[in-house]
Tab-separated table of C-alpha atoms in Angstrom:
chain	number	residue	atom	x	y	z
A	1	MET	CA	13.243	-5.069	36.446
A	2	LYS	CA	15.276	-2.609	33.641
A	3	VAL	CA	15.906	1.043	34.978
A	4	PHE	CA	17.701	3.619	32.341
A	5	ALA	CA	19.945	4.709	35.225
A	6	HIS	CA	23.133	7.557	34.944
A	7	THR	CA	25.724	6.164	37.247
A	8	GLU	CA	27.948	8.992	37.501
A	9	PRO	CA	26.926	12.642	37.656
A	10	GLY	CA	27.236	13.740	34.369
A	11	GLY	CA	27.101	10.778	32.753
A	12	ALA	CA	24.363	9.111	30.162
A	13	ALA	CA	21.590	7.098	30.873
A	14	GLN	CA	22.522	3.589	30.546
A	15	GLU	CA	20.355	0.671	30.602
A	16	LEU	CA	20.751	-1.935	34.001
A	17	GLU	CA	18.650	-4.272	35.005
A	18	VAL	CA	18.043	-4.465	39.179
A	19	GLU	CA	17.045	-6.737	41.783
A	20	ARG	CA	12.794	-6.124	41.616
A	21	PRO	CA	11.493	-4.981	45.030
A	22	GLU	CA	9.531	-7.221	47.385
A	23	LEU	CA	6.013	-5.154	47.942
A	24	GLU	CA	5.388	-5.243	52.033
A	25	GLY	CA	2.315	-3.395	53.786
A	26	SER	CA	0.242	-0.681	51.125
A	27	ALA	CA	3.154	-1.086	48.477
A	28	VAL	CA	2.329	-1.417	44.613
A	29	MET	CA	4.440	-2.080	41.695
A	30	ILE	CA	3.835	-0.171	38.260
A	31	ARG	CA	4.713	-0.319	35.041
A	32	VAL	CA	4.795	2.618	33.555
A	33	THR	CA	3.268	3.818	30.222
A	34	ASN	CA	4.077	7.346	30.445
A	35	SER	CA	7.095	9.509	32.005
A	36	GLY	CA	7.541	12.899	31.330
A	37	VAL	CA	11.017	14.474	31.374
A	38	CYS	CA	11.322	17.368	33.222
A	39	HIS	CA	13.742	20.197	33.366
A	40	SER	CA	14.839	19.035	36.643
A	41	ASP	CA	16.025	16.076	35.977
A	42	VAL	CA	18.319	18.127	33.164
A	43	HIS	CA	19.970	19.690	37.074
A	44	CYS	CA	19.992	16.104	38.908
A	45	GLN	CA	21.840	14.484	35.430
A	46	ASP	CA	24.767	17.043	36.284
A	47	GLY	CA	24.303	15.921	39.630
A	48	TYR	CA	23.785	18.963	41.790
A	49	PHE	CA	21.495	22.809	41.295
A	50	ASP	CA	23.607	25.947	41.956
A	51	LEU	CA	22.670	27.482	44.561
A	52	GLY	CA	24.937	31.090	43.088
A	53	ASN	CA	27.130	32.303	45.813
A	54	ALA	CA	26.453	29.459	48.342
A	55	GLY	CA	28.220	26.772	45.754
A	56	ARG	CA	26.245	23.561	45.025
A	57	TYR	CA	23.665	21.257	46.658
A	58	GLU	CA	24.568	18.268	45.091
A	59	LEU	CA	22.232	15.214	44.528
A	60	THR	CA	23.871	12.991	47.460
A	61	ALA	CA	23.225	15.194	49.957
A	62	ALA	CA	19.893	15.055	48.960
A	63	GLY	CA	20.312	11.509	49.826
A	64	ALA	CA	20.757	10.660	45.895
A	65	GLN	CA	23.193	6.776	45.586
A	66	TYR	CA	23.991	6.031	42.180
A	67	PRO	CA	23.317	4.543	40.210
A	68	VAL	CA	20.207	6.913	40.200
A	69	VAL	CA	17.005	6.252	37.817
A	70	LEU	CA	15.457	10.135	37.023
A	71	GLY	CA	11.695	10.271	36.114
A	72	HIS	CA	8.937	11.554	38.492
A	73	GLU	CA	6.619	12.327	36.222
A	74	ILE	CA	4.889	8.676	35.906
A	75	VAL	CA	1.275	6.839	34.192
A	76	GLY	CA	1.284	3.487	34.905
A	77	GLU	CA	-0.632	0.580	35.766
A	78	VAL	CA	-0.470	-1.571	38.518
A	79	VAL	CA	1.088	-5.200	38.333
A	80	ALA	CA	1.425	-5.908	41.924
A	81	ALA	CA	0.992	-5.124	45.211
A	82	GLY	CA	1.768	-6.041	48.427
A	83	PRO	CA	-0.632	-7.971	51.205
A	84	ASP	CA	-1.946	-5.012	52.131
A	85	ALA	CA	-3.143	-2.723	49.305
A	86	THR	CA	-6.247	-2.842	48.066
A	87	VAL	CA	-5.826	-2.068	44.567
A	88	THR	CA	-5.965	-4.996	42.163
A	89	SER	CA	-3.365	-5.428	38.683
A	90	GLY	CA	-5.326	-4.210	36.149
A	91	ASP	CA	-5.763	-2.356	32.899
A	92	THR	CA	-6.663	1.256	35.354
A	93	LYS	CA	-4.270	3.628	35.132
A	94	TYR	CA	-2.822	6.012	37.924
A	95	ILE	CA	-1.433	9.477	38.052
A	96	VAL	CA	1.952	8.710	40.473
A	97	PHE	CA	2.480	11.222	43.076
A	98	PRO	CA	6.505	11.517	43.468
A	99	TRP	CA	6.892	14.066	46.026
A	100	ILE	CA	7.129	10.862	49.531
A	101	GLY	CA	7.861	12.354	52.153
A	102	CYS	CA	9.699	10.504	55.619
A	103	GLY	CA	5.440	10.144	56.544
A	104	GLU	CA	6.877	11.108	60.733
A	105	CYS	CA	7.316	14.522	60.547
A	106	GLN	CA	4.878	17.281	61.395
A	107	ALA	CA	4.874	18.310	57.106
A	108	CYS	CA	3.270	14.711	56.828
A	109	SER	CA	2.040	14.295	59.118
A	110	GLU	CA	-1.019	17.179	57.657
A	111	ASP	CA	-0.443	15.631	53.918
A	112	ARG	CA	2.257	18.183	53.168
A	113	GLU	CA	4.895	15.941	52.170
A	114	ASN	CA	6.569	18.419	49.896
A	115	TYR	CA	7.462	20.116	53.073
A	116	CYS	CA	8.966	17.309	54.434
A	117	SER	CA	11.798	17.603	57.414
A	118	GLY	CA	12.880	14.427	57.816
A	119	LYS	CA	14.237	11.914	55.823
A	120	LYS	CA	12.343	12.562	51.977
A	121	ARG	CA	11.540	9.407	48.991
A	122	ASN	CA	10.789	11.279	46.450
A	123	LEU	CA	10.710	9.242	43.358
A	124	SER	CA	13.683	9.919	40.917
A	125	VAL	CA	15.896	11.004	43.992
A	126	GLN	CA	16.220	8.718	46.889
A	127	ARG	CA	14.383	5.975	45.322
A	128	ARG	CA	13.993	5.004	41.495
A	129	GLY	CA	11.880	7.047	39.260
A	130	GLY	CA	9.839	6.257	36.146
A	131	TYR	CA	12.845	6.192	33.658
A	132	ALA	CA	12.437	2.197	34.274
A	133	ASP	CA	9.685	-0.399	32.674
A	134	GLU	CA	8.610	-0.611	36.340
A	135	VAL	CA	9.128	1.751	39.872
A	136	HIS	CA	8.325	1.228	42.889
A	137	VAL	CA	5.796	2.946	45.288
A	138	PRO	CA	6.266	2.535	48.450
A	139	ASP	CA	1.741	2.472	49.144
A	140	GLU	CA	-1.507	3.403	47.086
A	141	ARG	CA	-2.334	5.895	48.251
A	142	TYR	CA	-0.099	7.836	46.440
A	143	LEU	CA	-1.872	6.905	43.172
A	144	VAL	CA	-4.528	9.396	42.010
A	145	PRO	CA	-6.361	7.493	38.779
A	146	LEU	CA	-5.823	8.900	35.803
A	147	GLY	CA	-9.131	8.851	34.444
A	148	ASP	CA	-10.321	9.832	30.524
A	149	ILE	CA	-6.982	12.441	30.604
A	150	ASP	CA	-4.883	11.482	27.988
A	151	PRO	CA	-2.066	9.855	30.001
A	152	SER	CA	1.266	11.500	28.052
A	153	PHE	CA	-0.799	15.107	29.818
A	154	GLY	CA	-1.950	13.286	32.765
A	155	ALA	CA	1.855	12.149	33.123
A	156	THR	CA	3.155	15.963	33.079
A	157	LEU	CA	0.909	17.191	36.094
A	158	ALA	CA	2.516	14.983	39.026
A	159	CYS	CA	4.970	17.605	38.259
A	160	SER	CA	4.928	20.847	35.881
A	161	GLY	CA	1.102	20.773	36.787
A	162	LEU	CA	1.655	20.268	39.558
A	163	THR	CA	4.212	22.965	40.715
A	164	SER	CA	2.508	25.718	38.430
A	165	TYR	CA	-1.298	24.774	40.610
A	166	SER	CA	0.157	24.809	44.068
A	167	ALA	CA	2.195	28.435	43.065
A	168	VAL	CA	-1.140	29.483	41.498
A	169	LYS	CA	-2.682	29.570	44.478
A	170	LYS	CA	0.530	31.164	46.798
A	171	ILE	CA	-0.850	34.900	45.161
A	172	MET	CA	-4.384	33.425	44.986
A	173	PRO	CA	-7.327	35.359	45.925
A	174	LEU	CA	-6.659	38.499	42.794
A	175	PRO	CA	-9.175	39.703	40.474
A	176	ALA	CA	-9.150	38.813	37.229
A	177	ASP	CA	-8.222	41.443	35.314
A	178	LYS	CA	-4.742	42.596	38.104
A	179	PRO	CA	-1.445	41.415	35.428
A	180	VAL	CA	0.236	38.320	36.450
A	181	ALA	CA	3.371	37.660	35.478
A	182	VAL	CA	5.079	34.095	34.286
A	183	ILE	CA	8.333	34.476	33.717
A	184	GLY	CA	9.770	31.273	31.857
A	185	ALA	CA	7.714	30.180	28.986
A	186	GLY	CA	8.358	26.369	29.072
A	187	GLY	CA	6.625	23.211	30.482
A	188	VAL	CA	6.173	24.915	33.397
A	189	GLY	CA	5.867	27.984	32.407
A	190	LEU	CA	3.235	26.918	30.108
A	191	MET	CA	0.997	24.933	32.777
A	192	THR	CA	0.962	28.044	34.578
A	193	ILE	CA	-0.231	30.267	32.486
A	194	ALA	CA	-2.502	26.983	31.345
A	195	VAL	CA	-3.623	27.243	35.560
A	196	LEU	CA	-4.535	30.791	35.200
A	197	LYS	CA	-6.781	30.645	32.576
A	198	ALA	CA	-8.175	27.711	33.618
A	199	LEU	CA	-9.340	29.387	37.011
A	200	GLY	CA	-10.144	32.165	35.249
A	201	HIS	CA	-7.284	34.911	34.967
A	202	GLU	CA	-7.183	37.062	31.819
A	203	ASN	CA	-4.436	39.367	32.599
A	204	ILE	CA	-1.356	37.504	31.927
A	205	VAL	CA	2.022	38.422	30.958
A	206	ALA	CA	4.917	35.064	28.966
A	207	VAL	CA	7.675	36.438	29.539
A	208	ASP	CA	10.583	34.817	27.656
A	209	MET	CA	13.674	34.672	25.064
A	210	SER	CA	12.565	32.260	23.002
A	211	GLU	CA	9.808	33.873	20.371
A	212	ALA	CA	8.520	29.673	19.730
A	213	ALA	CA	7.650	29.556	23.826
A	214	LEU	CA	5.368	32.825	23.487
A	215	LYS	CA	3.356	31.976	21.138
A	216	ASN	CA	2.773	28.078	22.565
A	217	ALA	CA	2.516	30.808	25.867
A	218	GLN	CA	-0.560	32.999	23.507
A	219	ALA	CA	-2.018	29.263	22.851
A	220	VAL	CA	-2.430	28.151	26.113
A	221	GLY	CA	-3.957	31.887	27.227
A	222	ALA	CA	-1.824	34.562	27.772
A	223	SER	CA	-2.763	37.766	27.341
A	224	ALA	CA	0.531	39.989	26.251
A	225	THR	CA	4.366	38.643	25.957
A	226	VAL	CA	7.625	40.136	26.475
A	227	ALA	CA	10.463	38.650	25.126
A	228	VAL	CA	13.697	39.038	27.172
A	229	GLY	CA	16.138	40.903	25.619
A	230	GLY	CA	15.576	44.691	24.871
A	231	GLU	CA	16.871	47.090	27.191
A	232	ASP	CA	13.959	47.772	29.595
A	233	LEU	CA	13.094	44.291	30.090
A	234	VAL	CA	10.694	46.033	33.578
A	235	GLY	CA	9.312	48.020	31.679
A	236	ASP	CA	7.903	46.124	29.174
A	237	ILE	CA	6.879	43.598	32.078
A	238	VAL	CA	4.470	46.993	33.073
A	239	ARG	CA	3.248	48.154	29.191
A	240	ALA	CA	2.039	44.498	28.802
A	241	GLY	CA	0.363	44.258	32.133
A	242	GLY	CA	-1.081	47.911	31.487
A	243	GLU	CA	0.410	48.643	34.908
A	244	LYS	CA	3.046	47.547	37.698
A	245	ILE	CA	2.589	43.672	37.885
A	246	ALA	CA	0.185	42.138	41.350
A	247	ALA	CA	2.403	39.347	41.301
A	248	ALA	CA	4.886	37.359	39.082
A	249	ILE	CA	5.496	33.612	39.089
A	250	ASP	CA	8.825	32.859	38.433
A	251	LEU	CA	10.041	29.562	36.611
A	252	VAL	CA	13.752	30.903	35.982
A	253	ASN	CA	14.519	32.439	39.337
A	254	ASN	CA	17.508	33.329	38.704
A	255	GLY	CA	19.581	37.040	39.724
A	256	ASP	CA	17.729	38.839	36.831
A	257	THR	CA	14.650	37.683	36.552
A	258	SER	CA	13.670	37.943	39.697
A	259	ASN	CA	15.704	41.327	40.317
A	260	ALA	CA	13.412	42.195	36.954
A	261	ALA	CA	10.055	40.477	39.072
A	262	LEU	CA	10.641	43.029	42.219
A	263	PHE	CA	10.952	46.780	40.503
A	264	ALA	CA	7.767	45.507	38.388
A	265	MET	CA	5.578	44.706	41.115
A	266	ALA	CA	3.357	47.171	42.055
A	267	ASN	CA	2.720	47.693	46.034
A	268	GLY	CA	1.543	44.297	48.008
A	269	GLY	CA	2.209	42.128	45.152
A	270	THR	CA	4.117	38.541	45.871
A	271	LEU	CA	6.766	36.429	43.787
A	272	VAL	CA	6.586	33.178	43.773
A	273	SER	CA	10.596	32.113	43.269
A	274	VAL	CA	10.375	28.203	42.066
A	275	GLY	CA	12.388	27.528	39.259
A	276	LEU	CA	16.183	26.298	39.488
A	277	PHE	CA	17.934	27.362	36.775
A	278	GLY	CA	20.581	29.104	40.220
A	279	GLY	CA	21.387	32.863	40.880
A	280	GLN	CA	20.895	35.270	43.845
A	281	TYR	CA	18.456	38.039	44.873
A	282	GLN	CA	19.943	41.330	43.976
A	283	PHE	CA	16.765	43.632	44.916
A	284	PRO	CA	17.520	46.651	47.700
A	285	THR	CA	15.948	44.832	50.860
A	286	ALA	CA	14.488	48.608	51.843
A	287	LEU	CA	11.826	48.417	49.109
A	288	THR	CA	10.614	44.929	50.389
A	289	ALA	CA	9.358	47.035	53.349
A	290	PHE	CA	8.643	49.982	52.260
A	291	ASN	CA	7.249	48.216	49.147
A	292	LEU	CA	5.295	45.316	51.693
A	293	LEU	CA	6.270	42.950	48.684
A	294	ASN	CA	6.183	39.183	49.722
A	295	ILE	CA	8.635	36.665	48.734
A	296	ARG	CA	7.803	32.658	48.269
A	297	GLY	CA	8.839	29.654	47.494
A	298	ASN	CA	7.037	27.280	46.293
A	299	PHE	CA	8.352	23.270	45.566
A	300	VAL	CA	6.352	20.836	43.844
A	301	GLY	CA	2.690	20.484	45.765
A	302	SER	CA	1.398	18.232	48.207
A	303	LEU	CA	-0.878	14.685	47.261
A	304	PRO	CA	-4.977	16.904	48.187
A	305	GLU	CA	-3.298	19.360	45.637
A	306	LEU	CA	-3.026	17.345	42.755
A	307	LYS	CA	-5.941	15.312	43.157
A	308	GLU	CA	-7.450	19.085	43.049
A	309	LEU	CA	-5.458	19.376	39.853
A	310	VAL	CA	-6.429	16.187	38.320
A	311	ALA	CA	-10.171	16.661	38.900
A	312	LEU	CA	-10.001	20.066	37.253
A	313	ALA	CA	-8.436	18.477	34.393
A	314	GLN	CA	-11.147	16.212	34.279
A	315	ASP	CA	-13.678	18.590	34.229
A	316	THR	CA	-12.220	21.373	32.181
A	317	ASP	CA	-11.010	22.015	29.534
A	318	LEU	CA	-7.657	23.061	30.656
A	319	PRO	CA	-5.465	24.131	27.844
A	320	LYS	CA	-2.554	21.634	26.950
A	321	PRO	CA	1.582	22.242	25.672
A	322	PRO	CA	2.766	21.019	22.851
A	323	ILE	CA	3.526	17.354	23.456
A	324	THR	CA	6.815	15.414	21.748
A	325	GLU	CA	6.251	11.789	22.794
A	326	LEU	CA	9.344	9.685	22.275
A	327	PRO	CA	9.794	6.017	23.047
A	328	LEU	CA	11.044	4.755	26.535
A	329	THR	CA	14.060	3.964	25.888
A	330	ALA	CA	18.164	4.855	27.466
A	331	GLN	CA	19.274	6.724	23.887
A	332	GLU	CA	15.550	8.675	23.819
A	333	VAL	CA	16.169	9.079	27.905
A	334	ASN	CA	19.258	10.808	26.796
A	335	SER	CA	18.198	12.625	23.989
A	336	ALA	CA	15.007	14.549	25.733
A	337	LEU	CA	17.534	15.521	28.184
A	338	ASP	CA	19.839	17.513	25.647
A	339	GLY	CA	16.575	18.533	24.396
A	340	LEU	CA	15.457	20.229	27.086
A	341	ARG	CA	19.230	21.188	28.441
A	342	ASN	CA	19.612	23.019	24.470
A	343	ARG	CA	16.025	23.973	24.455
A	344	THR	CA	15.416	22.212	21.101
A	345	PHE	CA	12.444	20.611	22.520
A	346	ASN	CA	8.540	22.797	21.648
A	347	GLY	CA	6.604	22.389	25.104
A	348	ARG	CA	6.587	19.316	26.780
A	349	ALA	CA	8.509	15.378	26.288
A	350	VAL	CA	6.941	12.579	27.212
A	351	LEU	CA	8.865	8.619	27.520
A	352	VAL	CA	5.749	6.333	25.894
A	353	ALA	CA	6.474	2.230	26.365
A	354	GLY	CA	6.245	0.290	23.656
């Protein structure tokens, strides 16, 4: 089978031929038709995540082995199945849940595999991902029927959509008119705004340094926007929302953005830290207590949450970010990653098999 793999940290993707794995139990092989390109793949291409003063978290420390096949936003069709699988080859398309845990720890037993404390099996890190013509999925339970959702949009639900949905659930319930700041209006930020809007929230403040990104944010449901770069970012956020914010979902999550969100927060507010851009919290610890603030981390979401999100997308007109489709080739994998790194993409990029 053909994969587009990175053979070393910082290297470009290369086309390689690898052996197709044997299928056991309820495992399936999926022919990839659509594969989203996520900003976390840029960090994975670099080979590490920035931990601020704590240094780096190397991809190999997470269990990755080179060559690494990235890509975790996968839609495709079953082409082969193990002896215990009930799905069969055919034209039915599925969204693949990629955040697969060890299957043995307490979190996995509770269907919270994104909280797994054991040996993870995430597609695109510990296992080959979707920048390939086929991907091995260890159990058919990780397939969610696509239905009539556009397949390129459906692919983005597996990470940016799921991450957004899980983050939004961590701040709810809130009165619809209370301001929520969404910091970073890239792919995940746009999905976060879309999910908030679809769930009936009305006061959504989008924060970004890009005017194009802020226009996209308005198109999917932001009620106000704040351009980063002024002298009073905290004040700008508060003024845009009409009062101190009830919550913030930080898709950048560096020292500056977390600091601004916390200083703009009303008493009892919640900051959900999502982004992986790296940095340090710089907020006074005493104010966290005085203002009764909540700081919660969010890493993707669970399989039940993905199913809830897909149902939401099937039942409502979930606002969609701009999507650029590119051929699923090594050249376009590299082009898409470069576009994300340099912020030249408007919205999302999805690789499509020919």
